[in-house]
Coordinates of C-alpha atoms in Angstrom, one line a residue:
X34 CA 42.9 -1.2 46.0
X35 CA 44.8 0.6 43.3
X36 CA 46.4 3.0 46.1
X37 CA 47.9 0.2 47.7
X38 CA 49.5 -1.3 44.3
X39 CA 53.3 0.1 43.6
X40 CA 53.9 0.2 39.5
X41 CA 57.2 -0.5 40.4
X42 CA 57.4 -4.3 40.2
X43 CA 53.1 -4.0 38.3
X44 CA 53.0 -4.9 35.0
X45 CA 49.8 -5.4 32.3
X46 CA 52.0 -8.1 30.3
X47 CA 50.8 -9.1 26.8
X48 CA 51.9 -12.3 24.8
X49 CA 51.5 -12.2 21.3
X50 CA 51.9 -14.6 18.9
X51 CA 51.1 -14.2 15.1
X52 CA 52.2 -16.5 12.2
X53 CA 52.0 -16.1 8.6
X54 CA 50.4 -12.2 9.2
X55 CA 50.2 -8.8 10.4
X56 CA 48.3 -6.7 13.3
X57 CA 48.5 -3.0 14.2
X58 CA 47.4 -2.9 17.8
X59 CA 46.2 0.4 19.4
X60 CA 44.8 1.7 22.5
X61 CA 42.5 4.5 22.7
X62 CA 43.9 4.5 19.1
X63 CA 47.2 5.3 19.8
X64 CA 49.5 2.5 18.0
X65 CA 51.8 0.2 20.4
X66 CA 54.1 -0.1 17.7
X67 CA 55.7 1.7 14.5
X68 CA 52.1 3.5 12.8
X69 CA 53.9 2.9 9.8
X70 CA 54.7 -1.1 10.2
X71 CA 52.1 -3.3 11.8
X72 CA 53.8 -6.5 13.3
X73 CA 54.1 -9.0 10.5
X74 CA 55.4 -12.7 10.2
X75 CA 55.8 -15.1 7.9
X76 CA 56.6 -18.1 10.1
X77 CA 55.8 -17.4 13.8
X78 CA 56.8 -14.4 15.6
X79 CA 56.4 -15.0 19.5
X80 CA 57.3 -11.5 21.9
X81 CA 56.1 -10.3 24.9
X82 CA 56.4 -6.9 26.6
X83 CA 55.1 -4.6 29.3
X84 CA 52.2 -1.7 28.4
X85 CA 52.1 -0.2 31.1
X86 CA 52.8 2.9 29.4
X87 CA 49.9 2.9 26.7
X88 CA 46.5 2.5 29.6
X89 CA 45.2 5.4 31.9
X90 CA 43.2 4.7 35.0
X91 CA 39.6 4.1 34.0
X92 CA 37.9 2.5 30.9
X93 CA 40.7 1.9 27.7
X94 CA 39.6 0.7 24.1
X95 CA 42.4 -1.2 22.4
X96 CA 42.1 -2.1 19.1
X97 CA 43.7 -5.4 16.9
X98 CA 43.3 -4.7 13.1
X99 CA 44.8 -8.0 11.5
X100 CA 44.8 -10.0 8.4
X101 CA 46.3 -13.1 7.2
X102 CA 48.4 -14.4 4.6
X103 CA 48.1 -17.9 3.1
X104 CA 51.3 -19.7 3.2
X105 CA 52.9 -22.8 1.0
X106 CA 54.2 -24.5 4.0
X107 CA 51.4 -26.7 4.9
X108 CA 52.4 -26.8 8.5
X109 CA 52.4 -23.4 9.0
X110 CA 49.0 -22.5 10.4
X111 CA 47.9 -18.9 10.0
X112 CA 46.5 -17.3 13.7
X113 CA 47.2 -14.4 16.2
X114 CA 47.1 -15.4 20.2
X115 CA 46.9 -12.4 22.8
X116 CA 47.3 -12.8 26.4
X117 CA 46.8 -9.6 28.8
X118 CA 47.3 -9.9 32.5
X119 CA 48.3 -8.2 35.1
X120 CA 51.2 -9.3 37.1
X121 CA 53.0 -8.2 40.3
X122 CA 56.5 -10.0 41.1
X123 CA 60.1 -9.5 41.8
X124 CA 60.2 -10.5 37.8
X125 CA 58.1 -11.0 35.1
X126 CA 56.5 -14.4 33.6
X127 CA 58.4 -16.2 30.3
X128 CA 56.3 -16.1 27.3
X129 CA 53.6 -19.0 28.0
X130 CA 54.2 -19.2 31.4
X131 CA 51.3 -19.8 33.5
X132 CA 49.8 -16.7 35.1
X133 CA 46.4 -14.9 36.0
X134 CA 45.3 -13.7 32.5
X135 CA 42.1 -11.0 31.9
X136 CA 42.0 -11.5 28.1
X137 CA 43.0 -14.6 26.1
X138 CA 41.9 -15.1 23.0
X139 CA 43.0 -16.5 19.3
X140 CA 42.1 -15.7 16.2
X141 CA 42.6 -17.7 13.1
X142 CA 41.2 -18.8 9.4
X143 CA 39.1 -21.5 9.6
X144 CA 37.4 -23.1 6.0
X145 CA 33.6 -22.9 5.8
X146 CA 31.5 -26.2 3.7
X147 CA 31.2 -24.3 1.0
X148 CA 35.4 -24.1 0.5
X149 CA 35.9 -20.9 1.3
X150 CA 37.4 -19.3 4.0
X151 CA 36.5 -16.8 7.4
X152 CA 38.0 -16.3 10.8
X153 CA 37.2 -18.0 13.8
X154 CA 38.0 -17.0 17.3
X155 CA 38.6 -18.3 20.6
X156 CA 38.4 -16.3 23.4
X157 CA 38.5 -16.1 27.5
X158 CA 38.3 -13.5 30.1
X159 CA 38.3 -13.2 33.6
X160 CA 39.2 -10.5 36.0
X161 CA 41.9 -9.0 38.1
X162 CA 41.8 -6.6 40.7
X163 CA 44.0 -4.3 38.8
X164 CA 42.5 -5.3 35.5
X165 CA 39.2 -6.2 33.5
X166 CA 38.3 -7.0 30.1
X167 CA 35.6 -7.6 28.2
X168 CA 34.5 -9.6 25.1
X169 CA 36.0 -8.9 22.1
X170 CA 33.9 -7.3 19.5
X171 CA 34.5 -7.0 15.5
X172 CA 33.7 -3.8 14.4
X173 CA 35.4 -3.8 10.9
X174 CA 36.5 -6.1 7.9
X175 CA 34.6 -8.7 6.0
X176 CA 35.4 -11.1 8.2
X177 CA 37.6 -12.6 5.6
X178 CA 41.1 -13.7 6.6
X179 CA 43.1 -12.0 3.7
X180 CA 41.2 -8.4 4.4
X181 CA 41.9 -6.0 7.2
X182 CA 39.9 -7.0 9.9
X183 CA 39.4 -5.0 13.3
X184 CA 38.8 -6.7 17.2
X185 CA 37.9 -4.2 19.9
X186 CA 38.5 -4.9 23.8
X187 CA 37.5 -2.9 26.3
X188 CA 39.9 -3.2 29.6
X189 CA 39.2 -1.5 32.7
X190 CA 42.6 -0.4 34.7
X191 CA 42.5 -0.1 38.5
X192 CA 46.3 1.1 38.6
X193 CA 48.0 4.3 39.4
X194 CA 48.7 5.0 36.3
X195 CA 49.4 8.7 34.8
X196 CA 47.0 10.6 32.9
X197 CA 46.7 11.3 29.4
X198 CA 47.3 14.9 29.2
X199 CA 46.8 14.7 25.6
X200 CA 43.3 13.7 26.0
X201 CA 42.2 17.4 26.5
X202 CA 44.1 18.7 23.5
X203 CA 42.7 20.2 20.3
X204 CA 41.6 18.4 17.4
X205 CA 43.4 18.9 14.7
X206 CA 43.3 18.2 11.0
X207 CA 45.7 16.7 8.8
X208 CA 46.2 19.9 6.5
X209 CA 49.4 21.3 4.7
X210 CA 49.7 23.8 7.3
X211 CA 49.2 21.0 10.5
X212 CA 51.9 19.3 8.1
X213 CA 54.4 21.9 7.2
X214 CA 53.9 22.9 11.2
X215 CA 54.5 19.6 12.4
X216 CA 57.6 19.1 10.4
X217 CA 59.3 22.2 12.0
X218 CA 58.6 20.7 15.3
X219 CA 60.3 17.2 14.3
X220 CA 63.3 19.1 12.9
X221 CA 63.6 21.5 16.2
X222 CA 63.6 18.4 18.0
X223 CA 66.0 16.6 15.9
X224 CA 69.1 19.3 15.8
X225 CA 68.6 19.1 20.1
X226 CA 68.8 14.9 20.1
X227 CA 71.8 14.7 17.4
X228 CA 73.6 16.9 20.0
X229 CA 73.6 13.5 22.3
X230 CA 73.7 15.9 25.2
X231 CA 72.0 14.1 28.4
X232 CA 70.7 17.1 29.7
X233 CA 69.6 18.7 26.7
X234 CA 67.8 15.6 25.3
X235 CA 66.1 15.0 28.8
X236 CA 65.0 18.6 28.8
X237 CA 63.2 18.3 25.4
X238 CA 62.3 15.0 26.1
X239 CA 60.6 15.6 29.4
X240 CA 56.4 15.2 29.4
X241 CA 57.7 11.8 27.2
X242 CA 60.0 10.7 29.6
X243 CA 57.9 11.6 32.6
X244 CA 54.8 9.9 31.8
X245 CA 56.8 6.7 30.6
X246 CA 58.5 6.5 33.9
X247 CA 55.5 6.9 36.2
X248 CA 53.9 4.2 34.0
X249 CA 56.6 1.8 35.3
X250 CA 56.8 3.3 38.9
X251 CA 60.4 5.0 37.9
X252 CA 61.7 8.2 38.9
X253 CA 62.3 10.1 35.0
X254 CA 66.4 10.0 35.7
X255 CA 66.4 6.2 36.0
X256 CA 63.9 5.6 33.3
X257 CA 66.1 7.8 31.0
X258 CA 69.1 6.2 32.0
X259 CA 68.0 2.9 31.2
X260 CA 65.9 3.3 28.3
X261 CA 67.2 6.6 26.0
X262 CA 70.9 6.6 26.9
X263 CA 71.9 3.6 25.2
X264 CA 70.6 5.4 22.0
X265 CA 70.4 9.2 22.7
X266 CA 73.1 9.2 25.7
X267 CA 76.9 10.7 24.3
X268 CA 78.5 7.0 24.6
X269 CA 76.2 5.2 22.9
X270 CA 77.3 4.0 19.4
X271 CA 74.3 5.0 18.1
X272 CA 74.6 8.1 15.3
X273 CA 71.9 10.2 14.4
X274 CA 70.2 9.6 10.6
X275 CA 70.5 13.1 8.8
X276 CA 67.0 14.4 8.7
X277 CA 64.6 14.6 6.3
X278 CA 60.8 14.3 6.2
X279 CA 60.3 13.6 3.0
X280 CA 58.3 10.4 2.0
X281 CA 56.6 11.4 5.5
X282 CA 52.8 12.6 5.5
X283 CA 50.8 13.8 8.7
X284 CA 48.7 11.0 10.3
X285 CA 46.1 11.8 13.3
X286 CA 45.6 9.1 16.1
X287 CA 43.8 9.7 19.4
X288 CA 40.7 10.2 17.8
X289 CA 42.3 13.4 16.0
X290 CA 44.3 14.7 19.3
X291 CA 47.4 13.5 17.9
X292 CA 49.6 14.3 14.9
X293 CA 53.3 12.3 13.4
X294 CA 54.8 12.5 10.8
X295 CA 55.0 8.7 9.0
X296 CA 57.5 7.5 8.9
X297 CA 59.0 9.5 11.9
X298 CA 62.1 10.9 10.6
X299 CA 63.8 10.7 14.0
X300 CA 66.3 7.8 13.3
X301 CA 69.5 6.8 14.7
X302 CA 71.6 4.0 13.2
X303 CA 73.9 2.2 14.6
X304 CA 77.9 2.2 13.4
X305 CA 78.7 -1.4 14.0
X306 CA 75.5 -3.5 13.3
X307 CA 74.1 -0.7 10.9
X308 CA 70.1 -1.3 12.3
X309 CA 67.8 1.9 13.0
X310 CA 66.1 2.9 16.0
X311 CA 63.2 5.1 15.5
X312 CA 61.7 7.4 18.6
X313 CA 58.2 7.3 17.8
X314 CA 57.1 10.7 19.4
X315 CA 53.7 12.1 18.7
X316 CA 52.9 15.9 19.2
X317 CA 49.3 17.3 20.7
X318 CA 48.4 20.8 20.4
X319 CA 47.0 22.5 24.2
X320 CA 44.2 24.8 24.1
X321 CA 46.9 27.8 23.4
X322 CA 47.8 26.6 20.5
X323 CA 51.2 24.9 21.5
X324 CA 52.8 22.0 20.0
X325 CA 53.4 19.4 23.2
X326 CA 55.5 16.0 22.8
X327 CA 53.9 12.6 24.1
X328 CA 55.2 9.2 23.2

């Protein structure tokens, strides 16, 4: 039962896959990645990673909004492949490795007899005791491989899993005022991370880092330690991106309970190899009115 599983050493692994295009992937339309990026290749980009952190107990909708782009290369083959399973271990499967999967599924261009072109998909689910899917539905798009085209899954989580505090928030609007309020709150937060004080950061960090860390089955001080210090922390050779917010506009995700700024001007580049990290941090407003941070 989900009492008995420890999130410690429980992960809901996903292997993606995408070549020659670009997917924005969401649950309960919260973004995985960068709002203001989707994941895009031209060749093949293969990753895989642990999202834990984006699933509540209960029933989750994730999203996959992709499109394709043709490519010269005739042995490049446009698709996106998605595997989700949970997975309990001392340490985690390599990308492709055999292991109990809930969702599988591919989705690629495929030519029609009339020479044009749609998108075909593959697909196979099973179930878990921590997890379920079911079949993946299109619910927007043309169904043509160059247009924006959007996949729904609905998973089922039986894990201990925080919460989503944000969930009971207010729905907001994306207005000048939510805008010019919402910027305050980025800059406020900014001037306390620049400081790359450990307590201070952790302090204004805290519902962020304490729902990440109970989504891995960490206590907050390790999770910080091992994910935030090596960019926040006072040694790291990170240095904080002056601020500004403009070229940003207010977006709502969570079905209108959550408002950024996108781009999020919290960036941090570093001196030696002079890439950016970006904390993508959301803000929800409580039933008083109050800002509150959530990743």
């Amino acid at each position: 039962m989900a009492g008995e599983i420890t999130l410690s050493n429980t992960a809901i692994l996903m292997d993606l896959s995408i070549t020659s295009g670009a997917v924005d992937i969401r649950v309960e339309d919260v973004p995985l990645f960068d709002p203001a990026a989707p994941i895009s290749a031209s060749q093949t980009l293969d990753t895989q990673f642990s999202i834990n952190q984006a699933f509540h107990p209960g029933e989750n909708t994730m999203t996959f909004r992709v499109r394709f782009t043709p490519s010269s290369d005739p042995v490049v083959n446009p698709s996106l492949n998605v595997a989700i399973g949970a997975y309990t271990g001392a340490s985690w499967p390599s990308i492709g490795e055999s292991r109990p999967l809930v969702s599988d599924f591919k989705i690629r261009p495929a030519s029609t007899p009339d020479g044009g072109h749609l998108l075909e998909v593959k697909e196979h689910h099973s179930e878990q005791e921590a997890l379920r899917a079911g079949e993946l539905v299109h619910i927007s798009g043309d169904g043509t491989p160059a247009s924006w085209n959007t996949y729904r899954l609905i998973f089922k989580v039986d894990l201990p899993l925080p919460e989503f505090a944000w969930q009971q928030g207010q729905s907001l609007s994306a207005t000048p005022d939510t805008e010019q309020s919402l910027a305050a709150e980025y800059q406020r937060l900014f001037h306390v991370l620049a400081q790359k004080d450990r307590e201070l950061y952790r302090q204004a960090l805290w519902p962020f880092l304490r729902n990440m860390a109970a989504a891995q089955g960490l206590d907050t001080e390790s999770y910080a330690a091992m994910s935030l210090d090596p960019v926040l922390g006072p040694e790291s050779d990170y240095d904080p991106v002056p601020y500004s917010a403009a070229g940003s506009h207010v977006e709502l995700f969570g079905e209108g309970r959550l408002a950024a700024l996108v781009p999020i001007p919290l960036k941090f580049r570093h001196r030696e190899w002079d890439d950016e990290a970006t904390l993508f941090i959301y803000f929800w407003k409580d039933q008083t009115g109050q800002w509150q941070i959530i990743h």
